[in-house]
CSV table of C-alpha atoms and ligand atoms in Angstrom, one decimal:
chain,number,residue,atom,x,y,z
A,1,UNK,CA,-39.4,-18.5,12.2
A,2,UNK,CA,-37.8,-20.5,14.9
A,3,UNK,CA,-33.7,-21.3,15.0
A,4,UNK,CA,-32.7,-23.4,17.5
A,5,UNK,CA,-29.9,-25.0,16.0
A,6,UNK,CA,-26.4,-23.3,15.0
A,7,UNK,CA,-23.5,-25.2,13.3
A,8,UNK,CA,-23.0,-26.1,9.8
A,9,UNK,CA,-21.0,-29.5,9.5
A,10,UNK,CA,-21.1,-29.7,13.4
A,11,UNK,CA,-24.7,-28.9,14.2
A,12,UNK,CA,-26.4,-28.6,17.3
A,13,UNK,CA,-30.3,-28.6,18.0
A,14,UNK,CA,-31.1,-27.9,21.1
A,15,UNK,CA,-35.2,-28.6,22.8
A,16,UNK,CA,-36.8,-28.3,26.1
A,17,UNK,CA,-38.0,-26.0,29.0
A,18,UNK,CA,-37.2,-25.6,32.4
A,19,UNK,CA,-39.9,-26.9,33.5
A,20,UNK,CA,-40.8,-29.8,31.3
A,21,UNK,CA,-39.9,-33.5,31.5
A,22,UNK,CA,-36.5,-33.4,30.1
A,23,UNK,CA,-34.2,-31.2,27.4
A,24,UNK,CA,-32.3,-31.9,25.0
A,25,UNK,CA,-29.9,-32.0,21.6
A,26,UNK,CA,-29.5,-33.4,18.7
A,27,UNK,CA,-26.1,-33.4,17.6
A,28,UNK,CA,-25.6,-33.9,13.7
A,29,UNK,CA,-22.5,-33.8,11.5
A,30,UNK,CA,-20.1,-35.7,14.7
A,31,UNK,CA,-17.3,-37.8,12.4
A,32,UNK,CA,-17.4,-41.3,12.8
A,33,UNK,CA,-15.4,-43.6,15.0
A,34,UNK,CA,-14.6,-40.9,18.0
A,35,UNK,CA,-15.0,-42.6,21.4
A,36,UNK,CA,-18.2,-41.4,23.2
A,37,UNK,CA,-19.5,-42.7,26.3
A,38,UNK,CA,-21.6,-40.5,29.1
A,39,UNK,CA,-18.8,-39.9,31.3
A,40,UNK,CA,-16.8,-38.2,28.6
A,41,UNK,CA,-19.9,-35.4,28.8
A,42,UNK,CA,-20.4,-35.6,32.7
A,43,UNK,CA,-17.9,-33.9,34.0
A,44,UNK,CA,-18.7,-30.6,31.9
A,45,UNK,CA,-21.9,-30.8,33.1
A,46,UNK,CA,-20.7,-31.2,36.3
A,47,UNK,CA,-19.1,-27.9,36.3
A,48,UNK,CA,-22.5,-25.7,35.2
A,49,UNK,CA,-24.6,-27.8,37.3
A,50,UNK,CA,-26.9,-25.4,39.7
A,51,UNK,CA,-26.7,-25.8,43.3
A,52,UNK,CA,-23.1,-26.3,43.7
A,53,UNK,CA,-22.3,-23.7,46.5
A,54,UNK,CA,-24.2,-20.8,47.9
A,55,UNK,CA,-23.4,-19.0,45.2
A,56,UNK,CA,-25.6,-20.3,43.0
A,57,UNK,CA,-29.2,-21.1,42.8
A,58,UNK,CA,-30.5,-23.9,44.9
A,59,UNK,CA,-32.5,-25.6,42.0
A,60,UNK,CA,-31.1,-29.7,42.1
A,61,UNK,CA,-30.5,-31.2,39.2
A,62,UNK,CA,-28.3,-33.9,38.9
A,63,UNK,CA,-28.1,-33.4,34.9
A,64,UNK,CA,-27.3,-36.9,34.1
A,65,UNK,CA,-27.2,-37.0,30.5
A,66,UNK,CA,-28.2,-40.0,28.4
A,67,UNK,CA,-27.0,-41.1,25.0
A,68,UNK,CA,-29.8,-42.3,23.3
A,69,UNK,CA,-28.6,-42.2,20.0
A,70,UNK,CA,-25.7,-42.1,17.5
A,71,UNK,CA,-23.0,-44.5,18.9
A,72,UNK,CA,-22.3,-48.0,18.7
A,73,UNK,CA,-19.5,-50.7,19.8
A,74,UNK,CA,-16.6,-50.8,17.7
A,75,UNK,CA,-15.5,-54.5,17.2
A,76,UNK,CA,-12.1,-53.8,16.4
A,77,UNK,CA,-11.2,-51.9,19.7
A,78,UNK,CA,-14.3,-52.7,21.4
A,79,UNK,CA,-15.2,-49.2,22.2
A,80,UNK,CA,-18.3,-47.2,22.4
A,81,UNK,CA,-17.7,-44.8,19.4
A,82,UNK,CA,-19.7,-42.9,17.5
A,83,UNK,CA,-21.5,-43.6,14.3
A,84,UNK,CA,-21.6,-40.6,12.2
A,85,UNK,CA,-25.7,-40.5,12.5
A,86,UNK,CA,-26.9,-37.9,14.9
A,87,UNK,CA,-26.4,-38.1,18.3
A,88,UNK,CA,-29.1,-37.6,20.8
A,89,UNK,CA,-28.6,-36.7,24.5
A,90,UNK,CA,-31.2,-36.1,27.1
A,91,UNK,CA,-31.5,-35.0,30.4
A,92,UNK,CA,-34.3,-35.4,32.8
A,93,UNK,CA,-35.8,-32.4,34.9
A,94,UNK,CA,-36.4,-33.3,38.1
A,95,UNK,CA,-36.2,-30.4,40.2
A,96,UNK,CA,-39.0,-28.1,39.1
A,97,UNK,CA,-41.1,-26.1,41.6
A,98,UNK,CA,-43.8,-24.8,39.4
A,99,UNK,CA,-45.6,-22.8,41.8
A,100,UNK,CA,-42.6,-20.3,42.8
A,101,UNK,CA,-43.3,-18.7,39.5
A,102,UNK,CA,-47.3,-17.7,40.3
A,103,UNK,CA,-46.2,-14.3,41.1
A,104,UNK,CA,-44.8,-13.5,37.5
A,105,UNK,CA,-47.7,-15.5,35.8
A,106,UNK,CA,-48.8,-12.5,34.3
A,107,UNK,CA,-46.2,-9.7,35.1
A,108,UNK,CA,-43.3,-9.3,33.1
A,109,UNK,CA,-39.8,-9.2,35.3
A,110,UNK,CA,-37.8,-6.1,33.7
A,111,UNK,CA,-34.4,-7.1,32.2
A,112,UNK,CA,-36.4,-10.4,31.5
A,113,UNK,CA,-37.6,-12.1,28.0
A,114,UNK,CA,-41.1,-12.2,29.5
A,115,UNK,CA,-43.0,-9.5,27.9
A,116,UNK,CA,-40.9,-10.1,24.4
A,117,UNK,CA,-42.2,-13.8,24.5
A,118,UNK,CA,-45.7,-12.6,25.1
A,119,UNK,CA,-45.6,-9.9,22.9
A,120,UNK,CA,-44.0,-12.6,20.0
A,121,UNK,CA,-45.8,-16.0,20.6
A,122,UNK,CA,-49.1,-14.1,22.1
A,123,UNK,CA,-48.3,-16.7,25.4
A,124,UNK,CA,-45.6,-17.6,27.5
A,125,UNK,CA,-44.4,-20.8,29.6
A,126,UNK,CA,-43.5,-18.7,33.0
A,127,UNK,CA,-42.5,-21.3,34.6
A,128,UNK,CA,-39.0,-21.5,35.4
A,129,UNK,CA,-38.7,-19.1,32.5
A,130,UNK,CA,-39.8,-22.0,30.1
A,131,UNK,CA,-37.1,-21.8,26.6
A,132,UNK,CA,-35.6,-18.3,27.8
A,133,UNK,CA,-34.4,-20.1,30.9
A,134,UNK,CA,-30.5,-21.0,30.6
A,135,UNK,CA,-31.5,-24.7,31.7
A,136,UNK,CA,-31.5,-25.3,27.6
A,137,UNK,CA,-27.9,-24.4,28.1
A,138,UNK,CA,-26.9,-27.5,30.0
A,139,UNK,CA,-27.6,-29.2,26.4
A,140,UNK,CA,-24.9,-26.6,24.7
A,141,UNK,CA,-22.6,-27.9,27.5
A,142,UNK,CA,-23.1,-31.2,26.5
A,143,UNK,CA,-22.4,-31.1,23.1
A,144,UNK,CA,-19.4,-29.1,23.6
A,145,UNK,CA,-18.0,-32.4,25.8
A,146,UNK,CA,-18.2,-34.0,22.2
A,147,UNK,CA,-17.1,-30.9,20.0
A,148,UNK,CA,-13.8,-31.3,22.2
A,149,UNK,CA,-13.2,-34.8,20.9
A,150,UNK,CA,-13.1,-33.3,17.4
A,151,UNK,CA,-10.2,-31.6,17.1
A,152,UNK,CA,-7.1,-33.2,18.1
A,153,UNK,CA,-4.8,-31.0,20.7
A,154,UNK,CA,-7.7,-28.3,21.0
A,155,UNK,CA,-8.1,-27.3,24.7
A,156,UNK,CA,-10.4,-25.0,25.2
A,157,UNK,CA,-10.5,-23.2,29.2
A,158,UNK,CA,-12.7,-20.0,31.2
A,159,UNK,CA,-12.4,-17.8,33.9
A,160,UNK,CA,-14.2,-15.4,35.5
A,161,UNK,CA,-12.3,-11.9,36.1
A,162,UNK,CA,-14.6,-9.4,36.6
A,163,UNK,CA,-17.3,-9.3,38.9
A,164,UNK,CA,-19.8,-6.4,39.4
A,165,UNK,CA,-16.9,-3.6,39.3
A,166,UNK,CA,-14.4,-5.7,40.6
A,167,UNK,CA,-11.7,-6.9,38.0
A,168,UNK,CA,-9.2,-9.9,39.1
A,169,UNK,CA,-5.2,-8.9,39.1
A,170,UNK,CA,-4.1,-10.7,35.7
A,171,UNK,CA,-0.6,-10.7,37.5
A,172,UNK,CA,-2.1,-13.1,40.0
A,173,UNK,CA,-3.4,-15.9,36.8
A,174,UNK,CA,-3.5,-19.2,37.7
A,175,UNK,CA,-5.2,-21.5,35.5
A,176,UNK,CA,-4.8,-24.3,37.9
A,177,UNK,CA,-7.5,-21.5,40.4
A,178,UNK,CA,-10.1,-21.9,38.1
A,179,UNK,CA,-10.9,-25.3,39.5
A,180,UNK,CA,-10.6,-24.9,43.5
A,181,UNK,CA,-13.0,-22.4,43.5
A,182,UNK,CA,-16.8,-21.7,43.4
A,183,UNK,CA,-16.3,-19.1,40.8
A,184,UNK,CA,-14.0,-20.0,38.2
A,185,UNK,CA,-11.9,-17.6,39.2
A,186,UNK,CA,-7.5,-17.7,38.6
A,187,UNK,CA,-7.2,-15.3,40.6
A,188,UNK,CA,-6.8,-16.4,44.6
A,189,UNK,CA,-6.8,-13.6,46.2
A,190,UNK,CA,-9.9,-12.2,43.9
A,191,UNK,CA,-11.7,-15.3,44.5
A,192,UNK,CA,-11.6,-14.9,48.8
A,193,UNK,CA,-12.8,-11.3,48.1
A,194,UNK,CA,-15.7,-12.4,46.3
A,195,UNK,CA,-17.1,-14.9,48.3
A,196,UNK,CA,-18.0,-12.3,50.9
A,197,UNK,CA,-18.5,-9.6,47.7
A,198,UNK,CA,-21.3,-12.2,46.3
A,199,UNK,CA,-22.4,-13.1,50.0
A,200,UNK,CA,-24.0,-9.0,50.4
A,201,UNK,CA,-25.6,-9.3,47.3
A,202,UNK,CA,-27.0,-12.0,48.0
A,203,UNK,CA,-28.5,-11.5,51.2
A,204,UNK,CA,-29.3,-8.2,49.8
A,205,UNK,CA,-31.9,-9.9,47.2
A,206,UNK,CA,-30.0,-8.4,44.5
A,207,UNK,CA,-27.5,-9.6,42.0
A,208,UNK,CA,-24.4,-8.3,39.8
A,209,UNK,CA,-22.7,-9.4,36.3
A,210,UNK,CA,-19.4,-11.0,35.4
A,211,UNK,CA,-16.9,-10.8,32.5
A,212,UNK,CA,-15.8,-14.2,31.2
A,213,UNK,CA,-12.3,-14.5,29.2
A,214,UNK,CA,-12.5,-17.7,27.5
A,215,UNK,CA,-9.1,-19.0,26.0
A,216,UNK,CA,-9.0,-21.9,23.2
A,217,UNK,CA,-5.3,-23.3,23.0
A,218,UNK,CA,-4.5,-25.4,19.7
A,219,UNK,CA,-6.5,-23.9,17.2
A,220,UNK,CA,-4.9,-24.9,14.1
A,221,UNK,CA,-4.4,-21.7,11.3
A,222,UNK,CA,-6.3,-21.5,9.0
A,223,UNK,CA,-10.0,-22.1,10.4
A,224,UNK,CA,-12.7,-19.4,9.3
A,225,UNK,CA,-14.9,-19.0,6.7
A,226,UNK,CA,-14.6,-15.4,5.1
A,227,UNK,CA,-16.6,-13.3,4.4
A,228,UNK,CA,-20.1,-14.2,6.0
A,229,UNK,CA,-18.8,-16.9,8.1
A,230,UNK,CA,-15.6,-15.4,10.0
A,231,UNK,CA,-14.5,-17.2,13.0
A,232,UNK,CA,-14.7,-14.2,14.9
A,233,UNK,CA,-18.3,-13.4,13.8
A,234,UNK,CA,-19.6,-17.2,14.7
A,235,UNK,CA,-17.9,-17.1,17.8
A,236,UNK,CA,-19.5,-13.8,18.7
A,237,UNK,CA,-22.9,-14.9,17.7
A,238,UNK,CA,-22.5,-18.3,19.6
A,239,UNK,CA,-21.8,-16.5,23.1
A,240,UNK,CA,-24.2,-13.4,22.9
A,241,UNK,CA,-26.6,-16.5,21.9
A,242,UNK,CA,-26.0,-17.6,25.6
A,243,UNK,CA,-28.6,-16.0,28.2
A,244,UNK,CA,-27.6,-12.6,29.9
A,245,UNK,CA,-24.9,-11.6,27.6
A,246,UNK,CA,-24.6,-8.1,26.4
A,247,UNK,CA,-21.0,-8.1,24.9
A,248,UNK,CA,-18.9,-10.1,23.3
A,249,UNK,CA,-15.1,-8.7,22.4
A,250,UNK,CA,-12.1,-10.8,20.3
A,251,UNK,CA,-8.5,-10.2,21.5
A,252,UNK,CA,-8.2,-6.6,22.6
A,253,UNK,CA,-11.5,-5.9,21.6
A,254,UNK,CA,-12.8,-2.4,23.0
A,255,UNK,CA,-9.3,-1.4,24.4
A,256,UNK,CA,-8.0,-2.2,20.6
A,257,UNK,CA,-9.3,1.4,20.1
A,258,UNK,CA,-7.3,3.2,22.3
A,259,UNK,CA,-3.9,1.4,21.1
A,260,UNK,CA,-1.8,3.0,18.6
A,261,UNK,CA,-1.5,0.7,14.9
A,262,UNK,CA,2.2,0.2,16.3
A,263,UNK,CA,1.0,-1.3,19.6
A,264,UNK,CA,-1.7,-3.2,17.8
A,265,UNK,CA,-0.1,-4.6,15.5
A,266,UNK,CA,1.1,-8.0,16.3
A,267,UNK,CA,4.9,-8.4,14.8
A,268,UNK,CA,5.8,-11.4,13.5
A,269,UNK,CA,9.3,-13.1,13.3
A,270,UNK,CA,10.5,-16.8,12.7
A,271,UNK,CA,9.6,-19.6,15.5
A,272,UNK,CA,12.4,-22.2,16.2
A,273,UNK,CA,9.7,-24.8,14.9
A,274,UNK,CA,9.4,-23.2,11.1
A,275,UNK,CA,6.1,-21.3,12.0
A,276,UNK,CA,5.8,-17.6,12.6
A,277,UNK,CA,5.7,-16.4,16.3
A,278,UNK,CA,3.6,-13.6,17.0
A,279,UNK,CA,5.1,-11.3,19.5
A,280,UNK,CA,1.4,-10.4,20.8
A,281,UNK,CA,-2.1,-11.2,20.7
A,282,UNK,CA,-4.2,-8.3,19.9
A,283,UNK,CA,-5.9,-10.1,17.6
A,284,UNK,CA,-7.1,-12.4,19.9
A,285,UNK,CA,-5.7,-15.1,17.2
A,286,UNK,CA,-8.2,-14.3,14.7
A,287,UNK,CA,-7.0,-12.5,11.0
A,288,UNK,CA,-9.8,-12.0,8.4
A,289,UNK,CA,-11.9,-14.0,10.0
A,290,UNK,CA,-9.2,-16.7,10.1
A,291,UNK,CA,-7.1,-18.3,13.2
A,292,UNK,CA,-3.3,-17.3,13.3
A,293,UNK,CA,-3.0,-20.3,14.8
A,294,UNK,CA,-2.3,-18.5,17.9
A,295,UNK,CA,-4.5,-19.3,21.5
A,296,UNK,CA,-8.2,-17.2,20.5
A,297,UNK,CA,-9.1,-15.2,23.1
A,298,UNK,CA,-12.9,-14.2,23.6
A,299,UNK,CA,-14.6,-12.2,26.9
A,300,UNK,CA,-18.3,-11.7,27.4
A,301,UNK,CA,-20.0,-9.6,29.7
A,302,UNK,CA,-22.9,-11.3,31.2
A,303,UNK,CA,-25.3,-8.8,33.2
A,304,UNK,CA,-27.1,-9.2,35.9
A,305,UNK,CA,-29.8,-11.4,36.9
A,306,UNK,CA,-33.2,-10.1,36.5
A,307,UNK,CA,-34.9,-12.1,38.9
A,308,UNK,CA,-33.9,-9.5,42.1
A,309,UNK,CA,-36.3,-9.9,45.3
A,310,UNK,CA,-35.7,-6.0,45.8
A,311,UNK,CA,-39.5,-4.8,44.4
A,312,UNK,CA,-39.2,-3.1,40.9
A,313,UNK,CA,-42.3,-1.3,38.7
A,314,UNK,CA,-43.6,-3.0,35.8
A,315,UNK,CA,-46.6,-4.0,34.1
A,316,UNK,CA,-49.1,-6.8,33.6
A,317,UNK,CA,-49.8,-8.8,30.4
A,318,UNK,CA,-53.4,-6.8,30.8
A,319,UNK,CA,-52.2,-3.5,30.5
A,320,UNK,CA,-52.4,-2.7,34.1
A,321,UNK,CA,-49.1,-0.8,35.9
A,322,UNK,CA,-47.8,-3.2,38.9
A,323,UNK,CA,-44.9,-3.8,40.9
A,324,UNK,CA,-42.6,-7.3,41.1
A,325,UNK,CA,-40.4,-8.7,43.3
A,326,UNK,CA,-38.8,-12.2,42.2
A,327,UNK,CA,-39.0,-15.1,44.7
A,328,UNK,CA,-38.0,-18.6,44.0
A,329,UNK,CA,-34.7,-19.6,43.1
A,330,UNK,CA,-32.2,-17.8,41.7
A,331,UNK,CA,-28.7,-17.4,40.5
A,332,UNK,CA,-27.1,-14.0,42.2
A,333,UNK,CA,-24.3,-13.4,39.6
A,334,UNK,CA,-25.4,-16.2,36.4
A,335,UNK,CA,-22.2,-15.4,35.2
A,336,UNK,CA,-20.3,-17.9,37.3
A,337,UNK,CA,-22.0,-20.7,35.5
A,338,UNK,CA,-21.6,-18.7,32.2
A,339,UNK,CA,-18.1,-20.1,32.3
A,340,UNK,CA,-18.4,-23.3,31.3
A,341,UNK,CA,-20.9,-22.5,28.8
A,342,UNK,CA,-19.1,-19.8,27.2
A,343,UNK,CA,-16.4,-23.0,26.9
A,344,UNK,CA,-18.9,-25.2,25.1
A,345,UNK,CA,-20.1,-22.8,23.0
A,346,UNK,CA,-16.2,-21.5,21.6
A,347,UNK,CA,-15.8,-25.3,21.4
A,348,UNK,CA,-19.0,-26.3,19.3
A,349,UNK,CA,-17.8,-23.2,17.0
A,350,UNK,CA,-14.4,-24.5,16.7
A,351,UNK,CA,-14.8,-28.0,16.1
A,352,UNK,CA,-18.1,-26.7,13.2
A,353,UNK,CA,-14.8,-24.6,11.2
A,354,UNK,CA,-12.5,-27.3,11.5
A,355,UNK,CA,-15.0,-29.5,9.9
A,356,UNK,CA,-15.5,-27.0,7.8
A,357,UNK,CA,-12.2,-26.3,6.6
A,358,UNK,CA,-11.2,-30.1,6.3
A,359,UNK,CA,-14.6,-30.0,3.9
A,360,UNK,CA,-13.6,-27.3,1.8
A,361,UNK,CA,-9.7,-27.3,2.0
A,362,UNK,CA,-8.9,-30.5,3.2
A,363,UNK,CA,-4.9,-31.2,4.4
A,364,UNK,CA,-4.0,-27.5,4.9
A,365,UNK,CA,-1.2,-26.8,2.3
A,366,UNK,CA,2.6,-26.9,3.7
A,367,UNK,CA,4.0,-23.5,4.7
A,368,UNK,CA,6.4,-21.8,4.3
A,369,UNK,CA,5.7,-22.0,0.7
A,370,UNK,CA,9.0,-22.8,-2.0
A,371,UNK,CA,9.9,-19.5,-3.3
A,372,UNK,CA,9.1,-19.6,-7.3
A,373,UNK,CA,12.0,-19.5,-9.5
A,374,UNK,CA,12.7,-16.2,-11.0
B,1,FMN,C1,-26.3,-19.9,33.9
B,1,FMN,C2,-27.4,-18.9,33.8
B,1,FMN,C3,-28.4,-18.9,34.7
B,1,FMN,C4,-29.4,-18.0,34.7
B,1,FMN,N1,-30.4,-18.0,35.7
B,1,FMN,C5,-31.2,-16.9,35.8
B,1,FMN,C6,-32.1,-16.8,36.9
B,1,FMN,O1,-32.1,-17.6,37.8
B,1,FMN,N2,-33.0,-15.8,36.9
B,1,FMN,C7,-33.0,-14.8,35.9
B,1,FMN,O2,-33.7,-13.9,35.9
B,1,FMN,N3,-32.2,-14.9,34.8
B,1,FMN,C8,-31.3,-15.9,34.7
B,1,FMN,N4,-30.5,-16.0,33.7
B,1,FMN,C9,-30.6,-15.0,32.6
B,1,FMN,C10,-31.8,-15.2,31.8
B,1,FMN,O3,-32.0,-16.5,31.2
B,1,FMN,C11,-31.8,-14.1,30.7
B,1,FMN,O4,-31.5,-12.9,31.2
B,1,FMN,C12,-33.2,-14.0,30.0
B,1,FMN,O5,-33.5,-15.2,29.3
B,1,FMN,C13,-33.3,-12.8,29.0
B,1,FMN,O6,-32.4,-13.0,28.0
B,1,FMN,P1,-31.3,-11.9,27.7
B,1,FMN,O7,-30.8,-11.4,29.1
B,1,FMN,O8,-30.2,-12.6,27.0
B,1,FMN,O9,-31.9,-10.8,27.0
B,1,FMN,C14,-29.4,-17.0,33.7
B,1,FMN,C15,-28.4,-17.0,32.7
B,1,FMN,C16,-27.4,-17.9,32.8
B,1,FMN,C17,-26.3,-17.9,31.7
């Protein structure tokens, strides 16, 4: 059995290797009449494209994207917009150097998905990693670009603020960070220290992990599908879905086990604007599987890259014990560019439930509700 789609109303199907011609999506369930040209999906790509800085791996891609299906010009506004028939984007690989993977041809790099893939399909496309490389993500990207559009007001940001041991200074939060520097990073001062933190490992042949807090502003309340479809339980399957993630926590997550059910609990009073304000976030905006309407908060912890040059034991696909040391061309912490996947995966999940809910529940009853007469 093979899944490579996720979504219900707003579904994405993601194919291609590293190494092939191109990947690609097939996004299905998009409403009708939203404005869609290639530049509104660039500039996401933009941001997870490899080879930005030293800091990532020297693989170049442009990752143009292509719409090749599913939009049309509008004659009333005279807009690109899309159809409501499934939308096809592809992107060309043009950077692939086949023969830096000879070495792992038939040894398995541990912490890798080589020997599960060999032991599963009975063969494995090594090169570049073939599906298990995060090269299919650039496609999830995409299609978050158009999961954006869907729901109106929804803005959907990530940071990095942990890397290896080092945690950023939440004091020192600017969102407006994030963007002047190579790793996603709000805070400044964190981000100066990494640069030379990331530099060591990297010259060292080795690599580290990140934690990625991913924040989705305008969520309306109500969004969820209890009991096997929860908004928290999508969103954590749609980022540990994402290469190299081994945790995934909502709101205070872990640390929500240490607090006391007075500190957890997230009080509620009155807004000026008729609609409750929480007085905290512990619940990272979810309830029963259902938005507060508050900002959700996710992290994910994203380990290390496997592909190290420093030489580690393993074994052959023959049954022979060997030793491996990755060459080639490699991320030294993948979790920088985990940040603006984690985004477009949070976003495709979003815009799916809010789909979902319109489906199901349509114009979301008025509250607060008339009190019934005695
Ligand atoms: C943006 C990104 C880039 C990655 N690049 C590499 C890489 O260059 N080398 C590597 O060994 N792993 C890389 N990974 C991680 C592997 O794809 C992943 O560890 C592997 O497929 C095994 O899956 P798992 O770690 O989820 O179990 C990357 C992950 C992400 C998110």
């Amino acid at each position: 059995m093979s899944f490579n789609s996720f979504g219900h109303m707003f579904r994405v199907t993601t194919f291609g290797e590293s190494h092939g011609p191109a990947i690609g999506c097939v996004v299905d369930g998009c409403p009708p009449r939203i404005a869609l040209t290639e530049a509104d999906i660039q500039p996401y790509l933009d941001r997870r494209r490899p080879g930005q800085s030293r800091f990532t791996t020297q693989r170049q891609e442009p990752d143009m994207v292509r719409i090749l299906s599913g939009v049309f010009i509008d004659a009333a506004s005279g807009r690109q917009v899309t159809t409501g028939t499934p939308i096809a984007l592809v992107i060309d690989n043009v950077d692939q150097r086949s023969k830096d993977y000879a070495d792992i041809k038939d040894k398995y790099r541990p912490g890798h998905a080589d020997y599960t893939y060999d032991v599963k399909y009975g063969l494995r496309d090594y090169r570049g990693g073939g599906r298990q490389s995060a090269r299919e993500t650039a496609m999830r990207v995409a299609a978050g670009a158009i999961a954006r559009k869907i729901v109106p007001g929804l803005n959907v940001r990530g940071a990095l603020i942990q890397m290896g041991p080092h945690r950023i200074d939440r004091a020192r939060w600017d969102w407006a960070e994030v963007g002047r520097n190579p790793f996603f990073c709000p805070d400044a001062e964190r981000a100066a220290f990494f640069a030379d933190y990331l530099d060591g490992v990297r010259k060292a042949g080795s690599a580290v992990g990140a934690v990625i807090e991913i924040v989705a502003d305008g969520v309306p309340p109500g969004l969820g599908a209890p009991i096997y479809g929860k908004l928290d339980g999508d969103l954590a399957a749609a980022l540990m879905g994402i290469n190299a993630v081994k945790g995934v926590e909502i709101g205070a997550g872990f640390n929500a086990a240490a607090l006391s059910g007075e500190e957890n609990a997230d009080e509620m009073r009155m807004g000026n604007d008729g609609k409750p304000a929480f007085l905290s976030n512990n619940a990272g905006g979810i309830l029963g599987g259902i938005s507060t309407g508050q900002p959700v908060v996710v992290r994910f912890a994203v380990k290390p890259t496997s592909s190290i040059l420093t030489p580690r034991r393993t074994v052959d696909r023959y049954g022979n014990d060997s030793e491996i040391s990755t060459k080639g061309r490699h991320d030294p912490c993948v979790g920088i560019r985990a940040v603006p996947i984690g985004e477009a995966m949070m976003a495709c999940v979003i815009a799916d439930h809010f789909l979902r809910q319109r489906g199901q529940v349509g114009e979301a009853p008025a509250w607060p509700f008339a009190k019934p007469a005695p």
